[in-house]
């Protein structure tokens, strides 16, 4: 996903696959192999011996072991060293893939390994759960997200942070109050929203917080984290180039730039427009497919059967397992046929300042 | 390369990487790993257990061992079996990667393994050397190519054959005579040409031979075989869809369709236009880079130093090795930034009938 998205936006990619799997893990069964840390290292050494490591950006995602996380740190350090005399020539976007929805899906020793690395990255893109793990701040409101981001700036010194997919309802906070997620949800009118919160710190380490809200689509999609990260790499570099920041360490804008004018905010606006356009089309195509299943015997149709199937998918019932697999396939993100949405997003969303 | 090209043309790709290498082998040094045959099999089994094997087309390329070739045959058989009741629903494009320029670069037992498989493929795309290996016909003229293609049709029953990159000068043959490659070259006016020869057999197994000639660019590019194969998959399916052939076994056109009107000929025309457009831009960019090296001490510039560097690249001289590596990198095909040439090729080339 990340490679395709980056290439579609014109980036030449040298990809080191940290897994070779038959399918994404959303299917709940997978064959294939995680790449050993030693092999990740060896592939980088191979690039290096042929002088092929002149990368402008490193995007690191899923790492299969704590040792692999450490190797990625070594690679990042080596790439950074190459750029010593030209600080902006290297930029590291770190997606600290650890878990989601309160559940860790990597080995526990990966968490401290990432905590070591975060301080060397230029931009980190945790989801809500990962932001909690990294910051130690529990997130149940927009104020919580803001505190987590401030903590990541302060604790790790990270220049740019984006918390992707915050599921708490933040409308109440926006009006200046506080909320708890559970009842805020039931109060909200219209479609539920997902909130993305980002910040680029100032010289003295203060956060410049913005948020962007998008309608939440009623479906679980796999690969959206990598899609977000890949798009963000390309769009952030573009926005920073437009503001002539690429020769600065961490592409850091001046302190007078307001939160909503940050290149990071401009980039996330485009990223979310692209994603929403592709995911809406994916959802429509998936619903068409589900309706055709629905014509079979004993099938239910409607907006939530994806979730229902997830619940029964682990059971022993062959019919329901097959149905779960088909529904998972139906939700595969339609990114290849909608590449134009990546390159030409509609201007849909605007960042808003967060003041909590 | 093949995955990128296919995705750019709108194909959803399930890729099983048969190697994970740090770089292509044109650098003459590489780190990484060939995928064991058992893992190729396992990845396919993983796709199958989640009902993810509804592929319209299989494109098989480099296989790292004879055992891997056999596993690819098993996979193709399984995919074909799924399509038993709908013959055109599965189509196998086989690139029998074995060697080039008279040199085998795979293990010797791969050759007989491919000879076993060829009869099951719908389209084979050997280069000149591979066509010789498969047919047993030595190719030193257009008549030789034609005989090799006829032999592949007859011996293996393969419906479609394209011999890529025939280096012999075929102008004399076109006029009805015969030629030998060595002196024909020196006689030819203007830029040297590469010839691609293709054929779709008739019901009684006769060849319908066409050729397309393109100017030969003075540079060695890596990945062009995969680029050709990936483009051809997409363009052939498009051309066969336009002629409503996708429900026929091997997408076979009626016998009355002439060689130059074959969907295969139409497809190769577009493929070669795309390739030539991208490779011309690659060559120009590479020459710009070489000129900038040329400003350093002791450097030579000109059209052929890539080849000179190849000759000395294996030696112990660090400076010349580094130069060779830089020149190899400079010739990396600029495919990502020129994706539009893949989707929108100029109509440059027309297939001509071959009558020898």
XYZ file of C-alpha atoms in Angstrom, chain B residues 164-314:
151
model
C 11.342 -9.735 -27.567
C 14.476 -7.859 -28.532
C 15.748 -9.621 -31.595
C 19.111 -8.043 -32.284
C 19.701 -9.314 -35.805
C 19.268 -6.851 -38.601
C 16.186 -7.936 -40.435
C 15.932 -5.279 -43.146
C 17.356 -7.540 -45.805
C 14.875 -10.258 -44.932
C 12.016 -7.839 -45.205
C 12.911 -7.444 -48.844
C 12.527 -11.178 -49.213
C 16.121 -12.356 -48.977
C 18.206 -13.714 -46.149
C 20.877 -12.031 -44.083
C 23.476 -12.785 -41.496
C 23.520 -10.519 -38.532
C 27.214 -9.643 -38.513
C 27.541 -7.909 -41.840
C 23.935 -6.756 -42.075
C 24.634 -4.511 -39.090
C 27.459 -2.717 -40.779
C 25.351 -2.215 -43.897
C 22.345 -0.688 -42.139
C 21.749 3.027 -42.381
C 20.635 5.225 -39.501
C 20.216 3.992 -35.955
C 20.309 0.288 -35.328
C 16.960 -1.281 -34.642
C 15.597 -3.867 -32.298
C 12.915 -6.108 -33.711
C 10.073 -7.738 -31.842
C 8.421 -10.673 -33.592
C 5.076 -12.090 -32.511
C 2.486 -14.557 -33.649
C -0.882 -16.001 -32.671
C -1.387 -19.406 -34.213
C -4.398 -20.398 -36.294
C -6.585 -23.404 -35.471
C -4.355 -25.691 -37.519
C -1.255 -24.428 -35.721
C 0.122 -22.146 -38.430
C 1.891 -18.959 -37.365
C 0.589 -15.457 -38.098
C 3.826 -13.564 -37.877
C 4.244 -9.844 -37.398
C 7.226 -7.717 -36.525
C 7.704 -4.290 -35.041
C 11.005 -2.461 -35.255
C 12.137 0.202 -32.826
C 15.363 2.208 -32.715
C 17.918 0.599 -30.437
C 19.067 2.916 -27.653
C 22.753 2.949 -26.868
C 22.520 1.885 -23.234
C 21.921 -1.245 -21.212
C 18.731 -1.007 -19.129
C 17.707 -3.480 -16.429
C 14.102 -4.457 -15.892
C 12.945 -3.978 -19.465
C 11.921 -7.624 -19.744
C 9.568 -7.254 -16.793
C 8.415 -3.903 -18.125
C 7.552 -5.478 -21.474
C 5.727 -8.408 -19.872
C 3.727 -6.236 -17.461
C 2.653 -3.814 -20.172
C 1.791 -6.670 -22.500
C -0.525 -8.328 -19.968
C -2.579 -5.165 -19.630
C -2.563 -4.197 -23.309
C -3.320 -7.690 -24.596
C -6.302 -8.054 -22.291
C -7.521 -4.630 -23.392
C -7.146 -5.514 -27.089
C -8.861 -8.884 -26.612
C -11.704 -7.258 -24.658
C -12.202 -4.821 -27.549
C -12.542 -7.810 -29.906
C -14.796 -9.660 -27.439
C -12.410 -12.595 -27.081
C -12.166 -12.890 -23.302
C -14.574 -15.825 -23.121
C -12.504 -17.900 -25.525
C -9.727 -20.267 -24.521
C -6.433 -18.398 -24.877
C -8.415 -15.345 -26.083
C -7.885 -16.705 -29.577
C -8.978 -14.553 -32.535
C -10.654 -16.151 -35.564
C -8.469 -17.548 -38.297
C -9.452 -14.814 -40.745
C -7.743 -12.160 -38.604
C -4.501 -11.195 -40.314
C -1.170 -11.020 -38.510
C -1.061 -7.212 -38.318
C -4.656 -7.083 -37.036
C -4.106 -9.565 -34.214
C -4.858 -8.225 -30.744
C -1.338 -9.363 -29.900
C 0.058 -7.066 -32.618
C -2.087 -4.139 -31.427
C -0.928 -4.756 -27.873
C 2.767 -4.949 -28.756
C 2.481 -1.691 -30.714
C 1.343 0.118 -27.572
C 3.795 -1.670 -25.320
C 6.750 -0.668 -27.458
C 5.588 2.931 -27.745
C 5.361 3.207 -23.962
C 8.720 1.566 -23.473
C 10.504 3.648 -26.036
C 9.097 6.873 -24.583
C 10.232 5.975 -21.070
C 13.607 4.653 -22.190
C 14.372 7.730 -24.299
C 13.741 9.907 -21.243
C 15.821 7.564 -19.123
C 18.667 7.767 -21.605
C 18.561 11.564 -21.697
C 18.574 11.782 -17.895
C 21.345 9.206 -17.678
C 23.459 11.082 -20.203
C 23.004 14.296 -18.207
C 24.235 12.448 -15.136
C 27.197 10.976 -16.983
C 28.182 14.427 -18.224
C 28.279 15.625 -14.632
C 30.586 12.712 -13.711
C 32.668 13.681 -16.721
C 33.623 16.947 -15.060
C 35.634 14.994 -12.479
C 39.295 14.147 -13.024
C 40.263 11.402 -15.400
C 36.729 10.755 -16.556
C 35.733 9.974 -20.092
C 32.430 10.973 -21.560
C 30.561 9.777 -24.560
C 28.008 7.254 -25.650
C 29.657 4.003 -24.708
C 31.310 4.454 -21.348
C 28.563 2.398 -19.745
C 29.913 -0.571 -21.655
C 33.515 0.365 -20.932
C 32.708 0.494 -17.245
C 31.066 -2.910 -17.455
C 34.306 -4.273 -18.819
C 36.372 -2.881 -15.950
C 33.705 -3.072 -13.273
C 34.741 -6.520 -12.131
